[in-house]
GROMACS .gro file of C-alpha atoms in nm:
model
  399
    1MET     CA    1   3.751   3.979  10.572
    2SER     CA    2   3.422   3.819  10.482
    3GLU     CA    3   3.217   3.993  10.215
    4SER     CA    4   2.936   3.831  10.016
    5ALA     CA    5   3.057   3.821   9.653
    6THR     CA    6   2.706   3.727   9.548
    7ALA     CA    7   2.473   3.936   9.754
    8PRO     CA    8   2.109   3.859   9.701
    9LEU     CA    9   1.887   4.130   9.537
   10LEU     CA   10   1.812   4.382   9.796
   11PRO     CA   11   1.503   4.616   9.795
   12TYR     CA   12   1.683   4.913   9.673
   13ALA     CA   13   1.924   4.767   9.420
   14GLY     CA   14   1.949   4.997   9.123
   15ILE     CA   15   1.901   5.308   9.323
   16ARG     CA   16   2.188   5.542   9.323
   17VAL     CA   17   2.266   5.786   9.603
   18VAL     CA   18   2.540   6.046   9.613
   19GLU     CA   19   2.609   6.174   9.963
   20PHE     CA   20   2.775   6.502  10.066
   21THR     CA   21   2.786   6.394  10.429
   22HIS     CA   22   3.000   6.377  10.743
   23MET     CA   23   2.988   6.291  11.119
   24VAL     CA   24   2.662   6.073  11.204
   25MET     CA   25   2.336   6.215  11.083
   26GLY     CA   26   2.397   6.214  10.708
   27PRO     CA   27   2.612   5.901  10.693
   28THR     CA   28   2.337   5.710  10.880
   29CYS     CA   29   2.079   5.789  10.609
   30GLY     CA   30   2.327   5.658  10.333
   31MET     CA   31   2.412   5.358  10.548
   32LEU     CA   32   2.066   5.246  10.582
   33LEU     CA   33   1.998   5.296  10.201
   34GLY     CA   34   2.325   5.123  10.136
   35ASP     CA   35   2.234   4.831  10.357
   36LEU     CA   36   1.903   4.807  10.172
   37GLY     CA   37   2.093   4.756   9.837
   38ALA     CA   38   2.129   5.109   9.702
   39GLU     CA   39   2.457   5.197   9.538
   40VAL     CA   40   2.584   5.478   9.780
   41ILE     CA   41   2.876   5.703   9.663
   42LYS     CA   42   3.020   5.912   9.951
   43VAL     CA   43   3.183   6.234   9.817
   44GLU     CA   44   3.471   6.312  10.036
   45PRO     CA   45   3.727   6.590  10.065
   46ILE     CA   46   4.087   6.524   9.938
   47GLU     CA   47   4.197   6.450  10.304
   48GLY     CA   48   3.894   6.233  10.368
   49ASP     CA   49   3.589   6.251  10.590
   50SER     CA   50   3.698   6.407  10.915
   51THR     CA   51   3.546   6.132  11.123
   52ARG     CA   52   3.824   5.901  10.999
   53ARG     CA   53   4.057   6.093  11.241
   54LEU     CA   54   3.838   6.156  11.545
   55LEU     CA   55   3.946   6.037  11.882
   56GLY     CA   56   3.755   5.952  12.206
   57SER     CA   57   3.386   5.905  12.157
   58GLY     CA   58   3.419   5.960  11.789
   59ALA     CA   59   3.684   5.705  11.712
   60GLY     CA   60   3.427   5.441  11.583
   61PHE     CA   61   3.212   5.677  11.382
   62PHE     CA   62   3.345   5.608  11.038
   63PRO     CA   63   3.341   5.227  11.045
   64THR     CA   64   3.001   5.239  11.221
   65PHE     CA   65   2.815   5.457  10.963
   66ASN     CA   66   3.002   5.427  10.620
   67ARG     CA   67   2.971   5.043  10.538
   68ASN     CA   68   2.809   4.958  10.208
   69LYS     CA   69   2.932   5.275  10.031
   70LYS     CA   70   3.181   5.372   9.763
   71SER     CA   71   3.422   5.681   9.816
   72ILE     CA   72   3.529   5.939   9.552
   73ALA     CA   73   3.758   6.213   9.679
   74LEU     CA   74   3.687   6.557   9.531
   75ASP     CA   75   3.786   6.919   9.621
   76LEU     CA   76   3.472   7.103   9.590
   77LYS     CA   77   3.666   7.432   9.646
   78GLN     CA   78   3.785   7.404   9.293
   79PRO     CA   79   3.551   7.432   8.992
   80GLU     CA   80   3.670   7.110   8.838
   81GLY     CA   81   3.562   6.920   9.168
   82VAL     CA   82   3.223   7.067   9.150
   83GLU     CA   83   3.196   6.971   8.778
   84ALA     CA   84   3.285   6.614   8.860
   85ALA     CA   85   3.021   6.611   9.133
   86LEU     CA   86   2.757   6.754   8.892
   87ARG     CA   87   2.831   6.475   8.657
   88LEU     CA   88   2.771   6.234   8.932
   89VAL     CA   89   2.447   6.405   9.044
   90ALA     CA   90   2.320   6.371   8.696
   91THR     CA   91   2.311   5.986   8.740
   92ALA     CA   92   2.177   5.980   9.094
   93ASP     CA   93   1.829   5.897   9.213
   94ILE     CA   94   1.900   6.060   9.556
   95VAL     CA   95   2.149   6.323   9.695
   96SER     CA   96   2.198   6.336  10.059
   97GLU     CA   97   2.371   6.615  10.237
   98ASN     CA   98   2.422   6.750  10.604
   99PHE     CA   99   2.625   7.066  10.578
  100LYS     CA  100   2.554   7.401  10.729
  101PRO     CA  101   2.260   7.587  10.575
  102GLY     CA  102   2.391   7.771  10.273
  103THR     CA  103   2.694   7.574  10.211
  104MET     CA  104   2.549   7.356   9.929
  105LYS     CA  105   2.394   7.667   9.768
  106LYS     CA  106   2.746   7.844   9.745
  107LEU     CA  107   2.867   7.534   9.570
  108GLY     CA  108   2.571   7.519   9.334
  109LEU     CA  109   2.492   7.176   9.469
  110ASP     CA  110   2.157   7.287   9.650
  111TYR     CA  111   1.825   7.144   9.559
  112GLU     CA  112   1.703   7.432   9.352
  113SER     CA  113   2.014   7.407   9.132
  114LEU     CA  114   2.013   7.035   9.106
  115LYS     CA  115   1.652   6.977   9.020
  116LYS     CA  116   1.708   7.187   8.713
  117LEU     CA  117   1.992   6.929   8.599
  118ASN     CA  118   1.766   6.631   8.717
  119PRO     CA  119   1.413   6.693   8.784
  120ARG     CA  120   1.368   6.329   8.904
  121LEU     CA  121   1.621   6.392   9.174
  122ILE     CA  122   1.520   6.334   9.542
  123TYR     CA  123   1.730   6.563   9.767
  124VAL     CA  124   1.761   6.475  10.125
  125SER     CA  125   1.868   6.766  10.353
  126HIS     CA  126   1.976   6.678  10.706
  127LYS     CA  127   1.979   6.992  10.940
  128GLY     CA  128   1.972   7.111  11.298
  129PHE     CA  129   1.626   7.256  11.259
  130LEU     CA  130   1.361   7.248  11.002
  131PRO     CA  131   1.300   7.599  10.835
  132GLY     CA  132   1.179   7.845  11.090
  133PRO     CA  133   1.304   8.072  11.365
  134TYR     CA  134   1.587   7.857  11.488
  135ASP     CA  135   1.711   7.741  11.134
  136HIS     CA  136   2.017   7.976  11.157
  137ARG     CA  137   2.159   7.817  11.471
  138THR     CA  138   2.436   7.556  11.491
  139ALA     CA  139   2.290   7.244  11.644
  140LEU     CA  140   2.444   6.934  11.788
  141ASP     CA  141   2.283   6.626  11.931
  142GLU     CA  142   2.362   6.763  12.273
  143VAL     CA  143   2.239   7.110  12.194
  144VAL     CA  144   1.878   6.981  12.091
  145GLN     CA  145   1.872   6.733  12.368
  146MET     CA  146   1.933   7.029  12.608
  147MET     CA  147   1.666   7.252  12.441
  148GLY     CA  148   1.419   6.981  12.355
  149GLY     CA  149   1.368   6.836  12.700
  150LEU     CA  150   1.555   6.504  12.660
  151ALA     CA  151   1.840   6.599  12.871
  152TYR     CA  152   1.609   6.716  13.150
  153MET     CA  153   1.420   6.376  13.138
  154THR     CA  154   1.742   6.180  13.144
  155GLY     CA  155   1.917   6.339  13.427
  156ARG     CA  156   1.828   6.393  13.792
  157VAL     CA  157   1.647   6.706  13.892
  158GLY     CA  158   1.887   7.008  13.840
  159ASP     CA  159   2.141   6.787  13.654
  160PRO     CA  160   2.042   6.772  13.295
  161LEU     CA  161   2.219   6.484  13.115
  162ARG     CA  162   2.287   6.392  12.757
  163ALA     CA  163   2.147   6.056  12.658
  164GLY     CA  164   2.422   5.790  12.624
  165THR     CA  165   2.436   5.760  12.256
  166SER     CA  166   2.386   6.004  11.949
  167VAL     CA  167   2.012   5.930  11.946
  168ASN     CA  168   1.913   6.243  11.738
  169ASP     CA  169   2.198   6.213  11.485
  170ILE     CA  170   2.102   5.832  11.423
  171MET     CA  171   1.731   5.875  11.424
  172GLY     CA  172   1.748   6.200  11.232
  173GLY     CA  173   1.944   6.005  10.958
  174MET     CA  174   1.689   5.727  10.971
  175PHE     CA  175   1.412   5.959  10.918
  176GLY     CA  176   1.594   6.115  10.621
  177ALA     CA  177   1.611   5.775  10.477
  178ILE     CA  178   1.231   5.702  10.544
  179GLY     CA  179   1.166   6.039  10.372
  180ALA     CA  180   1.367   5.926  10.078
  181MET     CA  181   1.185   5.607  10.054
  182ALA     CA  182   0.862   5.782  10.048
  183ALA     CA  183   0.986   6.034   9.795
  184LEU     CA  184   1.087   5.736   9.575
  185ARG     CA  185   0.738   5.602   9.588
  186GLN     CA  186   0.595   5.941   9.521
  187ARG     CA  187   0.818   5.975   9.215
  188GLU     CA  188   0.672   5.642   9.082
  189GLN     CA  189   0.336   5.822   9.087
  190THR     CA  190   0.431   6.167   8.965
  191GLY     CA  191   0.757   6.116   8.766
  192GLN     CA  192   0.912   6.406   8.970
  193GLY     CA  193   1.155   6.419   9.254
  194CYS     CA  194   1.142   6.638   9.561
  195GLU     CA  195   1.309   6.779   9.855
  196VAL     CA  196   1.317   6.585  10.187
  197GLN     CA  197   1.423   6.759  10.511
  198SER     CA  198   1.501   6.592  10.836
  199ALA     CA  199   1.626   6.772  11.146
  200LEU     CA  200   1.781   6.698  11.476
  201PHE     CA  201   1.549   6.928  11.694
  202GLU     CA  202   1.214   6.804  11.550
  203ASN     CA  203   1.354   6.452  11.594
  204ASN     CA  204   1.416   6.530  11.948
  205ILE     CA  205   1.070   6.663  12.009
  206PHE     CA  206   0.934   6.338  11.846
  207LEU     CA  207   1.122   6.145  12.108
  208VAL     CA  208   0.985   6.352  12.409
  209ALA     CA  209   0.626   6.355  12.274
  210GLN     CA  210   0.521   6.094  12.542
  211HIS     CA  211   0.612   6.321  12.808
  212MET     CA  212   0.454   6.616  12.639
  213MET     CA  213   0.142   6.420  12.620
  214GLN     CA  214   0.166   6.299  12.973
  215PHE     CA  215   0.129   6.659  13.077
  216ALA     CA  216  -0.153   6.712  12.836
  217ALA     CA  217  -0.343   6.405  12.965
  218THR     CA  218  -0.289   6.459  13.348
  219GLY     CA  219  -0.217   6.839  13.386
  220LYS     CA  220   0.110   6.726  13.570
  221ALA     CA  221   0.464   6.779  13.445
  222ALA     CA  222   0.658   6.453  13.382
  223ASP     CA  223   0.956   6.398  13.630
  224PRO     CA  224   1.288   6.318  13.518
  225MET     CA  225   1.340   5.946  13.470
  226PRO     CA  226   1.564   5.905  13.778
  227SER     CA  227   1.301   6.065  14.011
  228ARG     CA  228   0.984   5.959  13.824
  229ILE     CA  229   0.700   5.759  13.989
  230SER     CA  230   0.719   5.439  13.804
  231ALA     CA  231   0.384   5.286  13.660
  232TRP     CA  232   0.502   4.958  13.812
  233GLY     CA  233   0.568   4.854  14.158
  234ILE     CA  234   0.887   4.662  14.083
  235TYR     CA  235   1.094   4.821  13.815
  236ASP     CA  236   1.448   4.893  13.954
  237VAL     CA  237   1.818   4.812  13.962
  238PHE     CA  238   1.905   4.596  14.239
  239THR     CA  239   2.240   4.567  14.405
  240VAL     CA  240   2.286   4.205  14.510
  241LYS     CA  241   2.575   3.963  14.615
  242ASP     CA  242   2.933   4.072  14.564
  243GLY     CA  243   2.807   4.421  14.456
  244GLU     CA  244   2.680   4.308  14.135
  245GLN     CA  245   2.377   4.492  13.978
  246ILE     CA  246   2.068   4.346  13.799
  247PHE     CA  247   1.756   4.522  13.662
  248LEU     CA  248   1.444   4.339  13.786
  249ALA     CA  249   1.080   4.408  13.694
  250VAL     CA  250   0.730   4.284  13.806
  251VAL     CA  251   0.475   4.469  13.593
  252SER     CA  252   0.160   4.271  13.634
  253ASP     CA  253  -0.053   4.102  13.907
  254LYS     CA  254   0.013   3.769  13.740
  255GLN     CA  255   0.381   3.845  13.749
  256TRP     CA  256   0.357   3.939  14.118
  257ALA     CA  257   0.199   3.594  14.204
  258ILE     CA  258   0.468   3.414  14.001
  259PHE     CA  259   0.758   3.619  14.163
  260CYS     CA  260   0.635   3.571  14.527
  261LYS     CA  261   0.616   3.203  14.457
  262ALA     CA  262   0.954   3.175  14.307
  263PHE     CA  263   1.120   3.354  14.602
  264GLY     CA  264   0.911   3.225  14.882
  265LEU     CA  265   0.759   3.556  14.964
  266ASP     CA  266   0.418   3.408  15.088
  267GLU     CA  267   0.378   3.690  15.342
  268MET     CA  268   0.410   3.968  15.095
  269PHE     CA  269   0.170   3.786  14.846
  270ALA     CA  270  -0.091   3.770  15.115
  271ASP     CA  271  -0.044   4.130  15.223
  272PRO     CA  272  -0.362   4.304  15.107
  273ARG     CA  273  -0.167   4.641  15.090
  274LEU     CA  274   0.028   4.478  14.786
  275LYS     CA  275  -0.267   4.310  14.607
  276THR     CA  276  -0.272   4.512  14.296
  277ASN     CA  277  -0.004   4.685  14.080
  278ASN     CA  278  -0.125   5.021  14.191
  279ASP     CA  279  -0.120   4.904  14.550
  280ARG     CA  280   0.253   4.819  14.514
  281VAL     CA  281   0.334   5.150  14.342
  282ARG     CA  282   0.186   5.325  14.648
  283ALA     CA  283   0.376   5.093  14.879
  284ARG     CA  284   0.718   5.134  14.725
  285GLU     CA  285   0.862   5.345  15.006
  286TRP     CA  286   0.841   5.038  15.247
  287MET     CA  287   0.815   4.755  15.022
  288MET     CA  288   1.130   4.811  14.812
  289PRO     CA  289   1.375   4.790  15.124
  290ILE     CA  290   1.220   4.461  15.213
  291LEU     CA  291   1.257   4.323  14.867
  292ARG     CA  292   1.613   4.455  14.845
  293SER     CA  293   1.709   4.278  15.174
  294GLN     CA  294   1.539   3.965  15.055
  295LEU     CA  295   1.732   3.950  14.735
  296ALA     CA  296   2.064   4.097  14.837
  297ASP     CA  297   2.236   3.765  14.920
  298ARG     CA  298   2.160   3.602  14.588
  299SER     CA  299   2.400   3.640  14.292
  300ALA     CA  300   2.306   3.816  13.970
  301ALA     CA  301   2.346   3.489  13.790
  302GLU     CA  302   2.120   3.315  14.029
  303LEU     CA  303   1.844   3.586  13.997
  304SER     CA  304   1.869   3.570  13.614
  305GLU     CA  305   1.818   3.218  13.609
  306VAL     CA  306   1.508   3.224  13.834
  307PHE     CA  307   1.354   3.517  13.640
  308GLU     CA  308   1.421   3.348  13.306
  309GLN     CA  309   1.268   3.035  13.406
  310ASN     CA  310   0.960   3.208  13.526
  311GLU     CA  311   0.944   3.425  13.210
  312LEU     CA  312   0.988   3.751  13.431
  313PRO     CA  313   1.155   4.068  13.287
  314PHE     CA  314   1.519   4.102  13.401
  315ALA     CA  315   1.840   4.250  13.254
  316PRO     CA  316   2.210   4.232  13.337
  317ILE     CA  317   2.386   4.548  13.358
  318THR     CA  318   2.606   4.548  13.051
  319LYS     CA  319   2.879   4.771  12.928
  320PRO     CA  320   2.901   4.832  12.551
  321GLN     CA  321   3.227   4.656  12.496
  322ASP     CA  322   3.069   4.333  12.653
  323LEU     CA  323   2.814   4.320  12.359
  324PHE     CA  324   3.075   4.188  12.119
  325GLU     CA  325   3.055   3.857  12.310
  326ASP     CA  326   2.677   3.858  12.357
  327PRO     CA  327   2.554   3.496  12.256
  328HIS     CA  328   2.232   3.615  12.114
  329LEU     CA  329   2.391   3.869  11.882
  330ASN     CA  330   2.643   3.626  11.771
  331ALA     CA  331   2.394   3.326  11.722
  332THR     CA  332   2.161   3.531  11.541
  333GLY     CA  333   2.400   3.720  11.297
  334GLY     CA  334   2.346   4.059  11.446
  335LEU     CA  335   2.718   4.139  11.416
  336ALA     CA  336   2.924   4.146  11.116
  337PRO     CA  337   3.298   4.177  11.046
  338VAL     CA  338   3.389   4.531  10.947
  339ARG     CA  339   3.708   4.704  10.845
  340MET     CA  340   3.828   4.964  11.083
  341ASN     CA  341   4.008   5.288  11.000
  342ASP     CA  342   4.362   5.136  11.071
  343GLY     CA  343   4.276   4.833  10.855
  344SER     CA  344   4.205   4.599  11.142
  345GLU     CA  345   3.895   4.400  11.177
  346SER     CA  346   3.623   4.427  11.431
  347LYS     CA  347   3.248   4.335  11.452
  348VAL     CA  348   2.971   4.606  11.410
  349PRO     CA  349   2.600   4.585  11.479
  350LEU     CA  350   2.378   4.528  11.175
  351MET     CA  351   2.037   4.711  11.111
  352PRO     CA  352   1.804   4.569  11.392
  353PHE     CA  353   1.544   4.403  11.158
  354THR     CA  354   1.512   4.113  10.920
  355ILE     CA  355   1.367   4.091  10.564
  356GLY     CA  356   1.250   3.743  10.481
  357GLY     CA  357   1.408   3.618  10.795
  358GLU     CA  358   1.764   3.753  10.700
  359ARG     CA  359   1.971   4.027  10.845
  360LEU     CA  360   2.097   4.280  10.606
  361GLY     CA  361   2.471   4.238  10.589
  362ILE     CA  362   2.783   4.409  10.464
  363HIS     CA  363   2.826   4.370  10.103
  364GLN     CA  364   3.106   4.666  10.087
  365GLN     CA  365   3.336   4.751  10.353
  366PRO     CA  366   3.375   5.112  10.465
  367PRO     CA  367   3.585   5.259  10.167
  368LEU     CA  368   3.934   5.391  10.180
  369ILE     CA  369   3.961   5.759  10.083
  370GLY     CA  370   3.879   5.788   9.719
  371GLU     CA  371   3.881   5.397   9.677
  372HIS     CA  372   3.634   5.430   9.388
  373THR     CA  373   3.753   5.768   9.236
  374ASP     CA  374   3.886   5.628   8.913
  375GLU     CA  375   3.607   5.390   8.862
  376LEU     CA  376   3.341   5.654   8.903
  377LEU     CA  377   3.504   5.917   8.711
  378ARG     CA  378   3.546   5.686   8.401
  379GLU     CA  379   3.179   5.604   8.428
  380VAL     CA  380   3.070   5.968   8.405
  381GLY     CA  381   3.301   6.029   8.105
  382TYR     CA  382   3.634   6.113   8.220
  383SER     CA  383   3.938   5.952   8.034
  384ASP     CA  384   4.241   5.815   8.219
  385THR     CA  385   4.437   6.132   8.096
  386GLN     CA  386   4.188   6.363   8.238
  387ILE     CA  387   4.168   6.176   8.563
  388GLY     CA  388   4.546   6.199   8.595
  389GLU     CA  389   4.532   6.567   8.537
  390LEU     CA  390   4.273   6.609   8.811
  391LYS     CA  391   4.506   6.420   9.045
  392SER     CA  392   4.804   6.613   8.953
  393ARG     CA  393   4.613   6.951   9.048
  394ALA     CA  394   4.480   6.792   9.372
  395VAL     CA  395   4.120   6.808   9.249
  396THR     CA  396   4.088   6.434   9.322
  397ARG     CA  397   4.278   6.144   9.465
  398SER     CA  398   4.251   5.760   9.490
  399GLU     CA  399   4.370   5.489   9.710
   0.00000   0.00000   0.00000
């Protein structure tokens, strides 16, 4: 397992984050801050974060969203567990949580309680809804996609469909991290911390804003993506030789000229009904069957080569598991080795940006349950004897 023993100084080195998070939204926030160099301490229940044990679509959650973190296992249902958590919070710059409304208050770990302990604390709360009429509801990514217009836009008419990834959970965690970054800057100016709130529903509304504003601009409701009128004449998936599929696009008049020349479509290029992009949009009903017929006998590989040579937009239809072998991702360092829940090794995508030309890598593998318990408890004043007593009473555990 490759880990950098001498990681370069990262932007948020020296910032300590204590997170009380689970599933995807909260852990994404901590992962981003950890990738950027913050020391992220994950407070887990004695049995460990439940995402360690998920099956099906959740089987990869823990290794995906919990790299670059330490783990301390505490039973927060026992006063001694809360006391240990409070000692950690007293050393933190940021606390992050994504429990149901009211849970942290019952534990005495809400912002109002913690800011008395640490006025410089930045408290990031990830919820289903920002405070308002809906904030009592239990939200999931799928719930807000349905009520926030995204499922309507993704599926066919009459068949709302959840997007194919946890877009609101992941982006909601990212906006929580952005809020934390802004609050750190504000603290430099004021000396005071504050509470940051991020929510699934509001994130979803941000995503569908373009469709809301389309209606505001045109007075016409946006059609779901499968039945929309495309803004471009050619912007489709084509089924070609041997039943393969490929996405091809021609989105400007210049590209139309290049496309027609590359495939010998002189008659279509000369047709005055197809002169401009808007003409081709209006002609799609009769134009697309001709183009599909013209390209049907070519292989996806052949079409890809022609489109790439001519700098035209194209894309193979790729399954997620195929991306592990993607030549671009592997050549550019976009994937890094990560420890899976069973101890095996896989590759995981890194953050999709560079700093100084470098990708932000994994400097600490996803932790075992309570892997750093002893180290962290000693740091906040517990003796080895006291740690042993806490373990004997199942207040804490270590691996």
